[in-house]
XYZ file of C-alpha atoms in Angstrom:
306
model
C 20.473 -30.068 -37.927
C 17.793 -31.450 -40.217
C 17.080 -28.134 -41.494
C 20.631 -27.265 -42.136
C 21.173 -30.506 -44.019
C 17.772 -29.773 -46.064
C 18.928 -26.334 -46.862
C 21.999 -27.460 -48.197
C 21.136 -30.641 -50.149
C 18.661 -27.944 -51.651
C 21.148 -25.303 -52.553
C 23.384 -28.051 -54.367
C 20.126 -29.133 -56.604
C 19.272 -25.319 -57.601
C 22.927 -25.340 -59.170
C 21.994 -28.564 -61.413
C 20.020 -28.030 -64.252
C 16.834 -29.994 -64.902
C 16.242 -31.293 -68.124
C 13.071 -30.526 -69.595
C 13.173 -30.138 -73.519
C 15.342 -32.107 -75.092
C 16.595 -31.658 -78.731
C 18.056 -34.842 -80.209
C 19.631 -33.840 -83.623
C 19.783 -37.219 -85.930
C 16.982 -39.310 -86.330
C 18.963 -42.770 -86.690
C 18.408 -46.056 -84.908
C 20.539 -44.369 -82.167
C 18.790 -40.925 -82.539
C 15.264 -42.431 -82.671
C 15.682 -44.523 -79.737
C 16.825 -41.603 -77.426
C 14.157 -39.433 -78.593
C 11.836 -42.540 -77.435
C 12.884 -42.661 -73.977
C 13.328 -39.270 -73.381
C 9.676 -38.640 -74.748
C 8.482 -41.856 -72.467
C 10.386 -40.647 -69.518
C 7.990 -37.293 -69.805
C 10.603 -34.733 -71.561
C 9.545 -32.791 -74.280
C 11.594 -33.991 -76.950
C 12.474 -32.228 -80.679
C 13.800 -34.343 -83.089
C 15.930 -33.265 -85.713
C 16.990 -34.607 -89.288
C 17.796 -33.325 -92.489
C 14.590 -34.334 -94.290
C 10.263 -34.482 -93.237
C 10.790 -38.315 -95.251
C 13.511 -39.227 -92.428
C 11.766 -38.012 -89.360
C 8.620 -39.727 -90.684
C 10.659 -43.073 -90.916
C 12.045 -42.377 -87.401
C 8.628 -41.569 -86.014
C 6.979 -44.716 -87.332
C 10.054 -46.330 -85.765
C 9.834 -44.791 -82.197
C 5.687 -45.680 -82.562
C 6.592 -49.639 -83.372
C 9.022 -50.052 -80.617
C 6.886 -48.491 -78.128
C 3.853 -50.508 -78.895
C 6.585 -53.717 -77.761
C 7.070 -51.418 -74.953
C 3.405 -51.572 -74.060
C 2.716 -54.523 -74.666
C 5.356 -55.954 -72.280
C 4.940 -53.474 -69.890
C 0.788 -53.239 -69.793
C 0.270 -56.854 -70.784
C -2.796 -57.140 -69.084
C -4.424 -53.729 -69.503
C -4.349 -53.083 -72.937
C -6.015 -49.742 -72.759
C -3.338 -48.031 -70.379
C -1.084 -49.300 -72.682
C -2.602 -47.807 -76.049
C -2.579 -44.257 -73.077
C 1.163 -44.604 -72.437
C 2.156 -44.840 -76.638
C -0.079 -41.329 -77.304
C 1.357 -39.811 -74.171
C 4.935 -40.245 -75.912
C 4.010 -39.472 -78.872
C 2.823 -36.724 -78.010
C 5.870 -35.538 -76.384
C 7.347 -35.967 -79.602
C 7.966 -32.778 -82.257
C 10.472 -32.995 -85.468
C 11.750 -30.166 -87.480
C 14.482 -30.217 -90.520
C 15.862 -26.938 -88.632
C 18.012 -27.428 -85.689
C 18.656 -23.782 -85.351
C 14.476 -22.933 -85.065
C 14.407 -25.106 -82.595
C 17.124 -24.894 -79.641
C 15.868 -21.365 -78.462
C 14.113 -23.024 -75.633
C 15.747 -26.179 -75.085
C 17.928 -27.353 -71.891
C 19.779 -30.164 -73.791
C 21.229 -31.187 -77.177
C 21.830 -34.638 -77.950
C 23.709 -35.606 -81.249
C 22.965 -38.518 -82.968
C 24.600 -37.660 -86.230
C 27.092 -39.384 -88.336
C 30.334 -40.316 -86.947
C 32.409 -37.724 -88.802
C 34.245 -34.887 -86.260
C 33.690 -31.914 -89.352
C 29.977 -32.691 -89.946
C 29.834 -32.235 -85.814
C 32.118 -29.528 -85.438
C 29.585 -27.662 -88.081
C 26.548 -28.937 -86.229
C 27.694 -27.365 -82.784
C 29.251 -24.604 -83.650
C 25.836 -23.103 -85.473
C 23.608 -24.315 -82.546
C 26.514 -22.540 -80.217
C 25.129 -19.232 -81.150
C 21.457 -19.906 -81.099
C 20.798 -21.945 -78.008
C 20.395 -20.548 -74.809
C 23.275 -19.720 -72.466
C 22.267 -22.840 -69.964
C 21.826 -25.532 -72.362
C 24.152 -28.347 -72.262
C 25.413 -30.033 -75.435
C 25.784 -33.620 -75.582
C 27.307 -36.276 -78.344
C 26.478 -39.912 -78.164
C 29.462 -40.303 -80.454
C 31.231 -43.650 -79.476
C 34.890 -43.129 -81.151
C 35.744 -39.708 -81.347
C 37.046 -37.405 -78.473
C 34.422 -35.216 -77.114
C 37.184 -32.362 -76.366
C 37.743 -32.465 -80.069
C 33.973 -32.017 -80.530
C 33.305 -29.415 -77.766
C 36.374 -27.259 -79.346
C 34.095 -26.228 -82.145
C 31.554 -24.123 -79.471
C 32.256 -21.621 -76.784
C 30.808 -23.805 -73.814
C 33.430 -26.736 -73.329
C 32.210 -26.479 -69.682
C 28.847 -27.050 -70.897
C 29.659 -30.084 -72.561
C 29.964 -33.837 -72.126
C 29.526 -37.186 -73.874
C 26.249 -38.951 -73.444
C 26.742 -42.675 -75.098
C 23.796 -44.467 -75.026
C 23.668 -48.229 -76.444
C 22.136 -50.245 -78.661
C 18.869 -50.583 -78.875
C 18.423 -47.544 -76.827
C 15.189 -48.666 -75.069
C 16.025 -51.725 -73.963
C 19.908 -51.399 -72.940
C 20.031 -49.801 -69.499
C 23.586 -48.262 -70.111
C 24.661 -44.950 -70.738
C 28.404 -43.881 -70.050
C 28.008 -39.791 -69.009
C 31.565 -38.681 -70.679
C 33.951 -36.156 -68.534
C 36.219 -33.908 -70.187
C 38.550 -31.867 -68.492
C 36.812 -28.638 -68.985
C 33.116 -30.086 -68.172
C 32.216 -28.726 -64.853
C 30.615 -30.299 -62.217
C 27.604 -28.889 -62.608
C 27.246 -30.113 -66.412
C 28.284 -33.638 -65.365
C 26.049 -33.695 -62.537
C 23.019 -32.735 -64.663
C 23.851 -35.458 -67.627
C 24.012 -37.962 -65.014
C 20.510 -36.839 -63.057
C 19.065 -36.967 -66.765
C 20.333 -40.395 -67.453
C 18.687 -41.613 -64.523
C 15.763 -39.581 -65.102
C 15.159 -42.025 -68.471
C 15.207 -44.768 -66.229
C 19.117 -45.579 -66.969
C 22.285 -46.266 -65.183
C 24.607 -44.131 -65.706
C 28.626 -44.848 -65.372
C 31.204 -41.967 -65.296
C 34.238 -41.865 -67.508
C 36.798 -39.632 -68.816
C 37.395 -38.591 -71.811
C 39.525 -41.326 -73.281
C 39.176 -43.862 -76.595
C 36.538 -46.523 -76.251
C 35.263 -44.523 -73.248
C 34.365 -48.073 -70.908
C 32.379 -50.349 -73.324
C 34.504 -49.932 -76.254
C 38.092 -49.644 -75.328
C 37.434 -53.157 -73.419
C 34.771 -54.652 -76.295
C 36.015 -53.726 -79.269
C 40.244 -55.176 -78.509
C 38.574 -58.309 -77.875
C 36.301 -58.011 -80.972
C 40.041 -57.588 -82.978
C 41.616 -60.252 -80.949
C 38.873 -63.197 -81.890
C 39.473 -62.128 -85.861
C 42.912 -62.660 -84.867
C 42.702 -65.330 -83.461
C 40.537 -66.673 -86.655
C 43.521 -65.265 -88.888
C 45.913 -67.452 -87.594
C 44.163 -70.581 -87.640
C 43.656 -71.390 -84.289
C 40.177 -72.465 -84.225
C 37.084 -71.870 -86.427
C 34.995 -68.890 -86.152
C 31.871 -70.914 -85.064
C 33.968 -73.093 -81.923
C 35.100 -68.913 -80.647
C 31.592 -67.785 -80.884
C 30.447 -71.035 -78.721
C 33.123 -70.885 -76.240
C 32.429 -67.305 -75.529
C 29.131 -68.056 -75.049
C 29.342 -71.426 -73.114
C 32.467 -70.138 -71.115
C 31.787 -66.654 -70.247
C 27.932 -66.097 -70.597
C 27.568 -63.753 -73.374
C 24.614 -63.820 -75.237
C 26.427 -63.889 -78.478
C 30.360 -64.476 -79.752
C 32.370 -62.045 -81.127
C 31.711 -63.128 -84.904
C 28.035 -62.937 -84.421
C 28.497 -59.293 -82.847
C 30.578 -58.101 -85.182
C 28.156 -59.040 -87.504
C 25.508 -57.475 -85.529
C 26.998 -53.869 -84.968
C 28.336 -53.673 -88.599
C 32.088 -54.688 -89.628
C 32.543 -51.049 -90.901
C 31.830 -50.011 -87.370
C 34.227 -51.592 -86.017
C 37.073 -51.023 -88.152
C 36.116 -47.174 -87.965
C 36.725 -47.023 -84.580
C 39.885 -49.129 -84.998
C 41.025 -46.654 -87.856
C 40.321 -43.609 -85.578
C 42.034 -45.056 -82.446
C 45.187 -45.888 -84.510
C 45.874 -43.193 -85.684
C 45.983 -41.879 -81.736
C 48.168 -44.507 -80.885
C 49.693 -46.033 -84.148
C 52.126 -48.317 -81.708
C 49.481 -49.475 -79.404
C 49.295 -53.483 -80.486
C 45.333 -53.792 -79.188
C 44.636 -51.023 -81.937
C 46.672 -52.887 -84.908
C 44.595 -53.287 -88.139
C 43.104 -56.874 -89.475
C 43.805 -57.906 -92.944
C 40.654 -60.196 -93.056
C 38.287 -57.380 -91.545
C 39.395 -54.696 -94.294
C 38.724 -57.246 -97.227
C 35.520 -57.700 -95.664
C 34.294 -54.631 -95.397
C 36.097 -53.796 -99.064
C 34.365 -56.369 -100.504
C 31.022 -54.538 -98.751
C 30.384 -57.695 -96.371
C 29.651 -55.446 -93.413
C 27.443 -58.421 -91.555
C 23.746 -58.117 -91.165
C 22.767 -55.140 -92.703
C 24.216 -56.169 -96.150
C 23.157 -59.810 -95.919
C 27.167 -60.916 -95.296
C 30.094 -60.559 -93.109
C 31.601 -63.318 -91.365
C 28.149 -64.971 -91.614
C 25.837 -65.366 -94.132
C 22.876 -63.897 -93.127
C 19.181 -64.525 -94.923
């Protein structure tokens, strides 16, 4: 009996792929930080952007955030630590061709701008170059991944993969479903989450995915709620915080994430489901982000920010 069971947990594993070499094509904050972990995690990792003065940005990047990685995690022996941020790095190659690259690689992860024609161009060239077995990934967070996958010939070979912000320190990943991913995709994009040390949850393919399509409602519903008058935009942020334990209010994460963010994905999920009330549109976010007050990054949103 233990034999038979052996034989067949083994037979179900040799259908999964292993990741080994991982291409991650955008080298963003989001890009950068999956590259990280997948090159701390031991994958071979190939990291892709448009320009050598882009990759170098995200490599000095990855190399700052893992020595806070070491120095956490090897606080008192500073030499295995200094071991552990060559290893990655090591594990680490970037090109400005994603086509030169994929010949060999089990696993494309895009990172690129949230725009379904500069994706639908992206896949569709590495469709014809990479390998029959490799599995293509998006970490977009508001666009359908059928939509996405219907630019390549392998929509069973494809699935969402969307990792949070910052990627090395949030343990989430949400391993996306469509109805044409088969098993044996899903199966390996989950293993591979785990194998970077996350915890993956399984979804379908539907707006907001998990995160999102809960998060980002309530993100509208505070601005409402600061539309109307009810109370001020500091008093939500501390009863959010006080009365449900998040570690920041709504105005102070919309702020964080970008206000153009978020009314992107509201956009995008409107025009899905124009009569859906959760998805209606926020006169004092689009001023906002008119008036480029898009929260941290530009200095302003609904905060002032030095």
């Amino acid at each position: 009996m233990a034999f038979a069971r052996f034989a067949s947990t083994s037979a179900s594993a040799a259908k999964k792929l292993v990741v080994k070499h991982v291409t991650v094509v955008g080298g963003g904050q989001m890009g950068a930080g999956i590259a990280q972990v997948a090159a701390s995690t031991g994958h071979t990792v190939m990291l892709v952007d448009q320009s050598d003065e882009i990759l170098n940005k995200s490599k000095k990047g990855i190399e700052d955030s893992l020595k806070k990685v070491a120095k956490k995690r090897f606080a008192d022996k500073p030499e295995a630590g200094a071991e552990f941020i060559e290893k990655t790095l090591k594990n680490i190659g970037t090109s400005t061709d994603p086509v030169s690259v994929v010949h060999s690689t089990d696993l494309v992860v895009e990172a690129i701008v949230e725009n379904l024609s500069a994706k639908h161009e992206l896949f569709k060239t590495l469709d014809k170059f990479a390998p029959e077995h490799t599995i293509f990934a998006s970490n977009t967070s508001s666009l359908p991944i059928t939509d996405i996958a219907n630019a390549t010939t392998r929509q069973d070979r494809f699935g969402g993969l969307h990792f949070f912000n910052p990627v090395p320190v949030m343990k989430l990943v949400e391993v996306v479903k469509t109805p044409m991913t088969s098993e044996k995709t899903f199966e390996s994009l989950v293993d591979f989450a785990k194998a970077l040390g996350k915890n993956p949850v399984a979804c379908k393919d539907t707006p907001g995915f998990v995160v999102n399509r809960l998060l980002v409602p309530y993100l509208m519903e505070a601005v409402r709620l600061f539309e109307r008058g009810d109370a001020t935009k500091e008093d939500i942020d501390i009863a959010m915080k006080l009365g449900t334990g998040y570690p920041m209010g709504p105005f102070e994460l919309l702020d964080y994430v970008g206000l153009d963010t978020t009314k992107y994905i509201i956009d995008g999920w409107q025009a899905l489901e124009p009569n859906n009330p959760l998805f209606a549109q926020s006169p004092l976010l689009n001023k906002l982000v008119e008036e480029k007050k898009l929260g941290k990054k530009t200095g302003e949103g609904f905060y002032k920010h030095k």
